[in-house]
GROMACS .gro file of C-alpha atoms in nm:
model
  434
    1UNK     CA    1   0.000   0.000   0.000
    2UNK     CA    2   0.138   0.342  -0.101
    3UNK     CA    3   0.174   0.627   0.147
    4UNK     CA    4  -0.117   0.814  -0.012
    5UNK     CA    5  -0.351   0.520   0.032
    6UNK     CA    6  -0.233   0.484   0.393
    7UNK     CA    7  -0.337   0.847   0.438
    8UNK     CA    8  -0.677   0.781   0.280
    9UNK     CA    9  -0.726   0.477   0.506
   10UNK     CA   10  -0.629   0.685   0.810
   11UNK     CA   11  -0.883   0.951   0.716
   12UNK     CA   12  -1.159   0.690   0.685
   13UNK     CA   13  -1.063   0.536   1.020
   14UNK     CA   14  -1.073   0.883   1.177
   15UNK     CA   15  -1.429   0.945   1.055
   16UNK     CA   16  -1.533   0.596   1.167
   17UNK     CA   17  -1.406   0.672   1.518
   18UNK     CA   18  -1.590   1.004   1.521
   19UNK     CA   19  -1.915   0.842   1.409
   20UNK     CA   20  -1.869   0.594   1.696
   21UNK     CA   21  -1.864   0.898   1.929
   22UNK     CA   22  -1.497   0.866   2.022
   23UNK     CA   23  -1.387   1.211   2.152
   24UNK     CA   24  -1.227   1.406   1.872
   25UNK     CA   25  -0.893   1.457   2.046
   26UNK     CA   26  -0.858   1.083   2.114
   27UNK     CA   27  -0.946   0.999   1.753
   28UNK     CA   28  -0.692   1.250   1.620
   29UNK     CA   29  -0.416   1.129   1.853
   30UNK     CA   30  -0.477   0.761   1.773
   31UNK     CA   31  -0.486   0.805   1.395
   32UNK     CA   32  -0.197   1.051   1.402
   33UNK     CA   33   0.022   0.835   1.626
   34UNK     CA   34  -0.034   0.501   1.453
   35UNK     CA   35  -0.037   0.661   1.107
   36UNK     CA   36   0.298   0.829   1.168
   37UNK     CA   37   0.431   0.499   1.303
   38UNK     CA   38   0.335   0.328   0.975
   39UNK     CA   39   0.500   0.597   0.765
   40UNK     CA   40   0.799   0.700   0.981
   41UNK     CA   41   0.843   0.407   1.218
   42UNK     CA   42   0.786   0.410   1.592
   43UNK     CA   43   1.096   0.613   1.689
   44UNK     CA   44   0.991   0.900   1.462
   45UNK     CA   45   0.626   0.878   1.567
   46UNK     CA   46   0.709   0.884   1.939
   47UNK     CA   47   0.953   1.172   1.894
   48UNK     CA   48   0.682   1.369   1.717
   49UNK     CA   49   0.427   1.283   1.987
   50UNK     CA   50   0.671   1.408   2.250
   51UNK     CA   51   0.739   1.743   2.085
   52UNK     CA   52   0.387   1.828   1.958
   53UNK     CA   53   0.244   1.928   2.300
   54UNK     CA   54   0.534   2.170   2.355
   55UNK     CA   55   0.487   2.318   2.007
   56UNK     CA   56   0.118   2.375   2.072
   57UNK     CA   57   0.167   2.518   2.421
   58UNK     CA   58   0.435   2.764   2.304
   59UNK     CA   59   0.266   2.871   1.980
   60UNK     CA   60   0.247   3.250   1.967
   61UNK     CA   61  -0.042   3.236   1.719
   62UNK     CA   62  -0.251   3.024   1.955
   63UNK     CA   63  -0.174   3.239   2.261
   64UNK     CA   64  -0.452   3.467   2.145
   65UNK     CA   65  -0.715   3.196   2.207
   66UNK     CA   66  -0.739   3.195   2.591
   67UNK     CA   67  -0.722   3.576   2.599
   68UNK     CA   68  -1.013   3.623   2.360
   69UNK     CA   69  -1.207   3.350   2.542
   70UNK     CA   70  -1.147   3.535   2.871
   71UNK     CA   71  -1.266   3.861   2.714
   72UNK     CA   72  -1.585   3.688   2.599
   73UNK     CA   73  -1.644   3.524   2.937
   74UNK     CA   74  -1.602   3.855   3.120
   75UNK     CA   75  -1.828   4.035   2.871
   76UNK     CA   76  -2.094   3.771   2.931
   77UNK     CA   77  -2.063   3.795   3.308
   78UNK     CA   78  -2.084   4.175   3.302
   79UNK     CA   79  -2.415   4.167   3.108
   80UNK     CA   80  -2.279   4.355   2.808
   81UNK     CA   81  -2.498   4.143   2.581
   82UNK     CA   82  -2.813   4.259   2.765
   83UNK     CA   83  -2.725   4.623   2.699
   84UNK     CA   84  -2.662   4.548   2.333
   85UNK     CA   85  -3.001   4.381   2.299
   86UNK     CA   86  -3.187   4.662   2.474
   87UNK     CA   87  -3.019   4.923   2.255
   88UNK     CA   88  -3.088   4.723   1.938
   89UNK     CA   89  -3.457   4.672   2.019
   90UNK     CA   90  -3.506   5.049   2.062
   91UNK     CA   91  -3.313   5.138   1.746
   92UNK     CA   92  -3.497   4.880   1.531
   93UNK     CA   93  -3.843   4.935   1.683
   94UNK     CA   94  -4.149   5.009   1.477
   95UNK     CA   95  -4.168   4.724   1.227
   96UNK     CA   96  -4.247   4.354   1.230
   97UNK     CA   97  -3.966   4.123   1.341
   98UNK     CA   98  -3.809   4.412   1.535
   99UNK     CA   99  -3.720   4.187   1.830
  100UNK     CA  100  -3.583   3.911   1.605
  101UNK     CA  101  -3.381   4.170   1.412
  102UNK     CA  102  -3.257   4.322   1.739
  103UNK     CA  103  -3.148   3.976   1.851
  104UNK     CA  104  -2.949   3.929   1.530
  105UNK     CA  105  -2.789   4.274   1.552
  106UNK     CA  106  -2.702   4.232   1.920
  107UNK     CA  107  -2.559   3.886   1.847
  108UNK     CA  108  -2.334   4.032   1.577
  109UNK     CA  109  -2.211   4.305   1.812
  110UNK     CA  110  -2.160   4.064   2.101
  111UNK     CA  111  -1.975   3.828   1.866
  112UNK     CA  112  -1.727   4.109   1.807
  113UNK     CA  113  -1.610   4.077   2.167
  114UNK     CA  114  -1.674   3.710   2.239
  115UNK     CA  115  -1.570   3.520   1.924
  116UNK     CA  116  -1.775   3.220   2.038
  117UNK     CA  117  -2.089   3.092   1.870
  118UNK     CA  118  -2.202   2.873   2.160
  119UNK     CA  119  -2.154   3.150   2.419
  120UNK     CA  120  -2.341   3.389   2.190
  121UNK     CA  121  -2.637   3.153   2.144
  122UNK     CA  122  -2.651   3.064   2.514
  123UNK     CA  123  -2.639   3.427   2.625
  124UNK     CA  124  -2.899   3.555   2.378
  125UNK     CA  125  -3.133   3.268   2.467
  126UNK     CA  126  -3.142   3.392   2.825
  127UNK     CA  127  -3.186   3.756   2.723
  128UNK     CA  128  -3.390   3.767   2.402
  129UNK     CA  129  -3.611   3.455   2.415
  130UNK     CA  130  -3.821   3.570   2.716
  131UNK     CA  131  -3.877   3.908   2.549
  132UNK     CA  132  -3.988   3.752   2.221
  133UNK     CA  133  -4.217   3.511   2.401
  134UNK     CA  134  -4.373   3.798   2.595
  135UNK     CA  135  -4.433   3.980   2.264
  136UNK     CA  136  -4.612   3.676   2.117
  137UNK     CA  137  -4.342   3.562   1.873
  138UNK     CA  138  -4.362   3.218   1.715
  139UNK     CA  139  -4.120   2.985   1.900
  140UNK     CA  140  -3.962   2.877   1.573
  141UNK     CA  141  -3.886   3.233   1.460
  142UNK     CA  142  -3.761   3.328   1.806
  143UNK     CA  143  -3.522   3.033   1.845
  144UNK     CA  144  -3.423   3.043   1.477
  145UNK     CA  145  -3.310   3.405   1.503
  146UNK     CA  146  -3.111   3.327   1.818
  147UNK     CA  147  -2.942   3.024   1.660
  148UNK     CA  148  -2.862   3.214   1.341
  149UNK     CA  149  -2.733   3.516   1.531
  150UNK     CA  150  -2.505   3.296   1.737
  151UNK     CA  151  -2.313   3.183   1.430
  152UNK     CA  152  -2.214   3.540   1.335
  153UNK     CA  153  -1.970   3.542   1.625
  154UNK     CA  154  -1.728   3.305   1.449
  155UNK     CA  155  -1.709   3.518   1.134
  156UNK     CA  156  -1.694   3.874   1.268
  157UNK     CA  157  -1.354   3.922   1.435
  158UNK     CA  158  -1.226   3.819   1.679
  159UNK     CA  159  -1.301   3.466   1.563
  160UNK     CA  160  -1.154   3.166   1.745
  161UNK     CA  161  -1.217   2.947   1.439
  162UNK     CA  162  -1.019   3.186   1.218
  163UNK     CA  163  -0.731   3.174   1.468
  164UNK     CA  164  -0.719   2.795   1.443
  165UNK     CA  165  -0.745   2.813   1.065
  166UNK     CA  166  -0.453   3.057   1.063
  167UNK     CA  167  -0.244   2.818   1.274
  168UNK     CA  168  -0.316   2.514   1.056
  169UNK     CA  169  -0.301   2.696   0.720
  170UNK     CA  170  -0.002   2.914   0.822
  171UNK     CA  171  -0.189   3.233   0.738
  172UNK     CA  172  -0.188   3.577   0.898
  173UNK     CA  173  -0.441   3.625   1.178
  174UNK     CA  174  -0.478   4.002   1.113
  175UNK     CA  175  -0.547   3.935   0.743
  176UNK     CA  176  -0.811   3.676   0.828
  177UNK     CA  177  -0.971   3.908   1.084
  178UNK     CA  178  -0.984   4.181   0.819
  179UNK     CA  179  -1.126   3.938   0.563
  180UNK     CA  180  -1.408   3.833   0.796
  181UNK     CA  181  -1.535   4.183   0.877
  182UNK     CA  182  -1.740   4.272   0.567
  183UNK     CA  183  -1.875   3.919   0.504
  184UNK     CA  184  -1.982   3.919   0.870
  185UNK     CA  185  -2.167   4.248   0.826
  186UNK     CA  186  -2.330   4.124   0.505
  187UNK     CA  187  -2.436   3.799   0.674
  188UNK     CA  188  -2.591   3.996   0.961
  189UNK     CA  189  -2.794   4.203   0.712
  190UNK     CA  190  -2.899   3.888   0.525
  191UNK     CA  191  -3.018   3.725   0.849
  192UNK     CA  192  -3.214   4.038   0.938
  193UNK     CA  193  -3.361   4.030   0.588
  194UNK     CA  194  -3.473   3.669   0.644
  195UNK     CA  195  -3.643   3.769   0.970
  196UNK     CA  196  -3.823   4.059   0.801
  197UNK     CA  197  -3.945   3.838   0.515
  198UNK     CA  198  -4.072   3.572   0.757
  199UNK     CA  199  -4.256   3.837   0.958
  200UNK     CA  200  -4.429   3.985   0.655
  201UNK     CA  201  -4.516   3.648   0.499
  202UNK     CA  202  -4.648   3.518   0.832
  203UNK     CA  203  -4.758   3.823   1.035
  204UNK     CA  204  -4.883   3.609   1.321
  205UNK     CA  205  -4.525   3.488   1.380
  206UNK     CA  206  -4.403   3.837   1.475
  207UNK     CA  207  -4.665   4.079   1.613
  208UNK     CA  208  -4.614   4.450   1.558
  209UNK     CA  209  -4.425   4.608   1.848
  210UNK     CA  210  -4.418   4.965   1.984
  211UNK     CA  211  -4.242   5.238   1.789
  212UNK     CA  212  -3.991   5.455   1.972
  213UNK     CA  213  -3.924   5.818   1.882
  214UNK     CA  214  -3.606   5.901   1.695
  215UNK     CA  215  -3.482   6.089   2.000
  216UNK     CA  216  -3.494   5.766   2.201
  217UNK     CA  217  -3.325   5.572   1.923
  218UNK     CA  218  -3.037   5.816   1.909
  219UNK     CA  219  -3.011   5.811   2.287
  220UNK     CA  220  -2.998   5.428   2.279
  221UNK     CA  221  -2.677   5.445   2.077
  222UNK     CA  222  -2.502   5.575   2.388
  223UNK     CA  223  -2.593   5.272   2.598
  224UNK     CA  224  -2.351   5.008   2.465
  225UNK     CA  225  -2.047   5.236   2.483
  226UNK     CA  226  -1.846   4.958   2.645
  227UNK     CA  227  -1.883   4.747   2.331
  228UNK     CA  228  -1.767   5.036   2.112
  229UNK     CA  229  -1.462   5.090   2.332
  230UNK     CA  230  -1.367   4.721   2.339
  231UNK     CA  231  -1.410   4.679   1.964
  232UNK     CA  232  -1.222   5.000   1.881
  233UNK     CA  233  -0.930   4.908   2.106
  234UNK     CA  234  -0.896   4.539   2.016
  235UNK     CA  235  -0.996   4.496   1.653
  236UNK     CA  236  -0.932   4.859   1.558
  237UNK     CA  237  -0.585   4.830   1.709
  238UNK     CA  238  -0.513   4.520   1.501
  239UNK     CA  239  -0.636   4.682   1.178
  240UNK     CA  240  -0.432   4.996   1.246
  241UNK     CA  241  -0.118   4.792   1.307
  242UNK     CA  242  -0.084   4.920   1.664
  243UNK     CA  243  -0.120   4.578   1.828
  244UNK     CA  244  -0.056   4.221   1.731
  245UNK     CA  245  -0.363   3.996   1.778
  246UNK     CA  246  -0.219   3.859   2.103
  247UNK     CA  247  -0.149   4.207   2.241
  248UNK     CA  248  -0.496   4.324   2.137
  249UNK     CA  249  -0.654   4.020   2.305
  250UNK     CA  250  -0.465   4.089   2.628
  251UNK     CA  251  -0.569   4.455   2.625
  252UNK     CA  252  -0.927   4.357   2.538
  253UNK     CA  253  -0.947   4.106   2.823
  254UNK     CA  254  -0.807   4.359   3.070
  255UNK     CA  255  -1.041   4.627   2.931
  256UNK     CA  256  -1.344   4.400   2.973
  257UNK     CA  257  -1.246   4.330   3.335
  258UNK     CA  258  -1.185   4.700   3.404
  259UNK     CA  259  -1.518   4.808   3.251
  260UNK     CA  260  -1.699   4.537   3.446
  261UNK     CA  261  -1.554   4.650   3.780
  262UNK     CA  262  -1.594   5.022   3.712
  263UNK     CA  263  -1.958   4.968   3.620
  264UNK     CA  264  -2.005   4.751   3.931
  265UNK     CA  265  -2.145   4.470   3.718
  266UNK     CA  266  -1.859   4.229   3.770
  267UNK     CA  267  -1.772   4.079   4.107
  268UNK     CA  268  -1.462   3.891   4.215
  269UNK     CA  269  -1.668   3.570   4.208
  270UNK     CA  270  -1.774   3.646   3.849
  271UNK     CA  271  -1.413   3.703   3.748
  272UNK     CA  272  -1.297   3.380   3.913
  273UNK     CA  273  -1.574   3.191   3.737
  274UNK     CA  274  -1.478   3.350   3.403
  275UNK     CA  275  -1.113   3.251   3.452
  276UNK     CA  276  -1.213   2.895   3.543
  277UNK     CA  277  -1.431   2.865   3.232
  278UNK     CA  278  -1.148   3.007   3.021
  279UNK     CA  279  -0.902   2.749   3.153
  280UNK     CA  280  -1.141   2.459   3.091
  281UNK     CA  281  -1.239   2.568   2.740
  282UNK     CA  282  -0.884   2.659   2.639
  283UNK     CA  283  -0.746   2.333   2.776
  284UNK     CA  284  -1.000   2.131   2.579
  285UNK     CA  285  -0.921   2.322   2.260
  286UNK     CA  286  -0.545   2.290   2.300
  287UNK     CA  287  -0.570   1.914   2.349
  288UNK     CA  288  -0.764   1.895   2.022
  289UNK     CA  289  -0.495   2.105   1.849
  290UNK     CA  290  -0.227   1.871   1.983
  291UNK     CA  291  -0.405   1.576   1.822
  292UNK     CA  292  -0.458   1.778   1.505
  293UNK     CA  293  -0.083   1.846   1.483
  294UNK     CA  294  -0.010   1.474   1.485
  295UNK     CA  295  -0.281   1.411   1.229
  296UNK     CA  296  -0.168   1.699   1.003
  297UNK     CA  297   0.190   1.571   1.002
  298UNK     CA  298   0.061   1.226   0.909
  299UNK     CA  299  -0.143   1.369   0.618
  300UNK     CA  300   0.156   1.568   0.491
  301UNK     CA  301   0.383   1.263   0.505
  302UNK     CA  302   0.135   1.046   0.313
  303UNK     CA  303   0.089   1.307   0.034
  304UNK     CA  304  -0.286   1.254   0.046
  305UNK     CA  305  -0.359   1.602  -0.099
  306UNK     CA  306  -0.151   1.509  -0.403
  307UNK     CA  307  -0.364   1.197  -0.449
  308UNK     CA  308  -0.680   1.409  -0.440
  309UNK     CA  309  -0.525   1.657  -0.683
  310UNK     CA  310  -0.433   1.381  -0.927
  311UNK     CA  311  -0.786   1.243  -0.905
  312UNK     CA  312  -0.937   1.585  -0.978
  313UNK     CA  313  -0.708   1.634  -1.276
  314UNK     CA  314  -0.780   1.284  -1.407
  315UNK     CA  315  -1.152   1.362  -1.389
  316UNK     CA  316  -1.082   1.689  -1.575
  317UNK     CA  317  -1.262   1.892  -1.308
  318UNK     CA  318  -1.269   2.269  -1.335
  319UNK     CA  319  -1.160   2.483  -1.038
  320UNK     CA  320  -1.526   2.571  -0.973
  321UNK     CA  321  -1.627   2.204  -0.973
  322UNK     CA  322  -1.348   2.121  -0.727
  323UNK     CA  323  -1.445   2.394  -0.481
  324UNK     CA  324  -1.814   2.303  -0.508
  325UNK     CA  325  -1.732   1.938  -0.427
  326UNK     CA  326  -1.529   2.053  -0.126
  327UNK     CA  327  -1.821   2.268  -0.007
  328UNK     CA  328  -2.057   1.972  -0.043
  329UNK     CA  329  -1.815   1.764   0.164
  330UNK     CA  330  -1.820   2.035   0.432
  331UNK     CA  331  -2.199   2.043   0.420
  332UNK     CA  332  -2.212   1.670   0.495
  333UNK     CA  333  -1.937   1.685   0.759
  334UNK     CA  334  -2.106   1.979   0.928
  335UNK     CA  335  -2.401   1.753   1.008
  336UNK     CA  336  -2.178   1.535   1.225
  337UNK     CA  337  -1.871   1.734   1.337
  338UNK     CA  338  -1.833   2.045   1.550
  339UNK     CA  339  -1.672   2.348   1.387
  340UNK     CA  340  -1.316   2.359   1.520
  341UNK     CA  341  -1.274   1.985   1.479
  342UNK     CA  342  -1.394   2.010   1.119
  343UNK     CA  343  -1.138   2.282   1.047
  344UNK     CA  344  -0.849   2.096   1.208
  345UNK     CA  345  -0.929   1.769   1.030
  346UNK     CA  346  -1.002   1.894   0.680
  347UNK     CA  347  -0.773   2.192   0.620
  348UNK     CA  348  -0.453   1.981   0.589
  349UNK     CA  349  -0.634   1.767   0.330
  350UNK     CA  350  -0.824   2.026   0.125
  351UNK     CA  351  -0.615   2.345   0.144
  352UNK     CA  352  -0.325   2.224  -0.078
  353UNK     CA  353  -0.579   2.125  -0.344
  354UNK     CA  354  -0.756   2.460  -0.315
  355UNK     CA  355  -0.430   2.653  -0.355
  356UNK     CA  356  -0.319   2.440  -0.653
  357UNK     CA  357  -0.641   2.534  -0.830
  358UNK     CA  358  -0.564   2.901  -0.783
  359UNK     CA  359  -0.789   3.001  -0.495
  360UNK     CA  360  -0.669   3.244  -0.230
  361UNK     CA  361  -0.622   3.073   0.112
  362UNK     CA  362  -0.758   3.379   0.295
  363UNK     CA  363  -1.073   3.375   0.078
  364UNK     CA  364  -1.106   3.000   0.136
  365UNK     CA  365  -1.075   3.052   0.511
  366UNK     CA  366  -1.377   3.283   0.510
  367UNK     CA  367  -1.570   3.037   0.292
  368UNK     CA  368  -1.480   2.758   0.534
  369UNK     CA  369  -1.605   2.957   0.835
  370UNK     CA  370  -1.937   3.016   0.658
  371UNK     CA  371  -1.967   2.639   0.608
  372UNK     CA  372  -1.886   2.587   0.977
  373UNK     CA  373  -2.172   2.827   1.055
  374UNK     CA  374  -2.406   2.615   0.845
  375UNK     CA  375  -2.291   2.309   1.040
  376UNK     CA  376  -2.383   2.481   1.366
  377UNK     CA  377  -2.741   2.514   1.238
  378UNK     CA  378  -2.805   2.181   1.066
  379UNK     CA  379  -2.917   1.855   1.231
  380UNK     CA  380  -2.835   1.605   1.364
  381UNK     CA  381  -2.549   1.785   1.547
  382UNK     CA  382  -2.644   2.154   1.508
  383UNK     CA  383  -2.469   2.259   1.828
  384UNK     CA  384  -2.641   2.598   1.852
  385UNK     CA  385  -2.981   2.431   1.830
  386UNK     CA  386  -2.906   2.202   2.123
  387UNK     CA  387  -2.767   2.490   2.330
  388UNK     CA  388  -3.096   2.674   2.284
  389UNK     CA  389  -3.306   2.364   2.352
  390UNK     CA  390  -3.111   2.293   2.672
  391UNK     CA  391  -3.205   2.638   2.807
  392UNK     CA  392  -3.561   2.632   2.672
  393UNK     CA  393  -3.663   2.267   2.718
  394UNK     CA  394  -4.033   2.350   2.669
  395UNK     CA  395  -3.964   2.442   2.305
  396UNK     CA  396  -3.971   2.120   2.098
  397UNK     CA  397  -3.657   2.046   1.900
  398UNK     CA  398  -3.873   2.007   1.590
  399UNK     CA  399  -3.993   2.368   1.631
  400UNK     CA  400  -3.632   2.485   1.656
  401UNK     CA  401  -3.542   2.288   1.339
  402UNK     CA  402  -3.842   2.436   1.160
  403UNK     CA  403  -3.750   2.786   1.274
  404UNK     CA  404  -3.390   2.771   1.151
  405UNK     CA  405  -3.466   2.647   0.798
  406UNK     CA  406  -3.552   2.989   0.643
  407UNK     CA  407  -3.236   3.141   0.790
  408UNK     CA  408  -3.017   2.892   0.603
  409UNK     CA  409  -3.083   3.100   0.290
  410UNK     CA  410  -2.855   3.374   0.429
  411UNK     CA  411  -2.523   3.179   0.434
  412UNK     CA  412  -2.612   3.028   0.094
  413UNK     CA  413  -2.651   3.378  -0.052
  414UNK     CA  414  -2.326   3.487   0.113
  415UNK     CA  415  -2.140   3.192  -0.043
  416UNK     CA  416  -2.271   3.292  -0.386
  417UNK     CA  417  -2.163   3.652  -0.323
  418UNK     CA  418  -1.815   3.537  -0.221
  419UNK     CA  419  -1.783   3.351  -0.551
  420UNK     CA  420  -1.917   3.641  -0.757
  421UNK     CA  421  -1.731   3.911  -0.565
  422UNK     CA  422  -1.414   3.767  -0.400
  423UNK     CA  423  -1.321   4.123  -0.306
  424UNK     CA  424  -1.593   4.110  -0.043
  425UNK     CA  425  -1.343   3.911   0.164
  426UNK     CA  426  -1.014   4.019   0.005
  427UNK     CA  427  -1.045   4.395  -0.052
  428UNK     CA  428  -1.007   4.503   0.312
  429UNK     CA  429  -0.704   4.285   0.401
  430UNK     CA  430  -0.531   4.384   0.077
  431UNK     CA  431  -0.594   4.751   0.151
  432UNK     CA  432  -0.457   4.716   0.506
  433UNK     CA  433  -0.170   4.472   0.454
  434UNK     CA  434  -0.103   4.466   0.078
   0.00000   0.00000   0.00000
């Protein structure tokens, strides 16, 4: 058996383990360790297994992860998301689906300081769902808007998924953060458009709410000033070249803590709890990255991407056909794998093929994140859907599935726009970084 076929067999074994519900880090470590042993021999495989944890723990690129997670945890504990929602509902008042649209807008803003889809969905479920229920919203529309809004947090910077993509694909984090900004804004507008269409097609799903005067709407803009400060300092500092992503994350985390204490909305107990959650989440992610390093090295040594490239050329596939097939593969994988795991497993396999066919790796990274977002919304895994259902157990899962279906049109439209107008993702990073 050639090295490439060993790689293909290892990939199939990996997916078999995942379908058997083996934890992703264990599956990656097992396939990576035994696969490297087959290709390099046990001395080489054990040496690699001994050095990979150190490489992960000392990676400067990945040092941004726990800091951005801490910033998101502190922002959640200090009720920043509640202020964003209240401001958004006043600003967008006066038309059908105002609360659903406010949820989506607040989710996008909160995602700009949390970078976590699950935290976003969980937080907005506690804040927005009771308000929409009180206003008489259909449970499907209410939960669908929360689930859809949660996904925006992994596209609008800072995005933890983009950081992991940067580490695996050896791309610039600032460039990827810049590339995700405008697609994230467009996706937010598309989601709001979906909510508006649903409300006007089915008026009983979103009753008309009160209309606030323009004076109150302008005044509401002053409420979430903490968000504006955090975003301007962290992401604005990265775009301006003042900070590296790690420095910006450290300043952002400290700023979130400072704002929480100055506003008397963050206690010592809240901070301790946020730090504990950060350690647990970061530790789990870093263990997965350790396994992914072993697996990536195995894939590189087996030349599996070259085998896929030869197969595509033998089938005389066009670049568009290749990327569409890859997107279809992500659509299927998204039904069974969580986002970061999907990125870490597939990027070493697909990215060399994508680059050989002339696609920009930064553009592909944004496309990949959009597909991860779709995976967060589609059954049977649909992590955001289960997060919402866990906090609102009286809402049937079938109602949540039904509610999210219309919102899936938004990422589909965004994917088409990214193909038609690649500059949507590439113009801003090229302007900033050349």
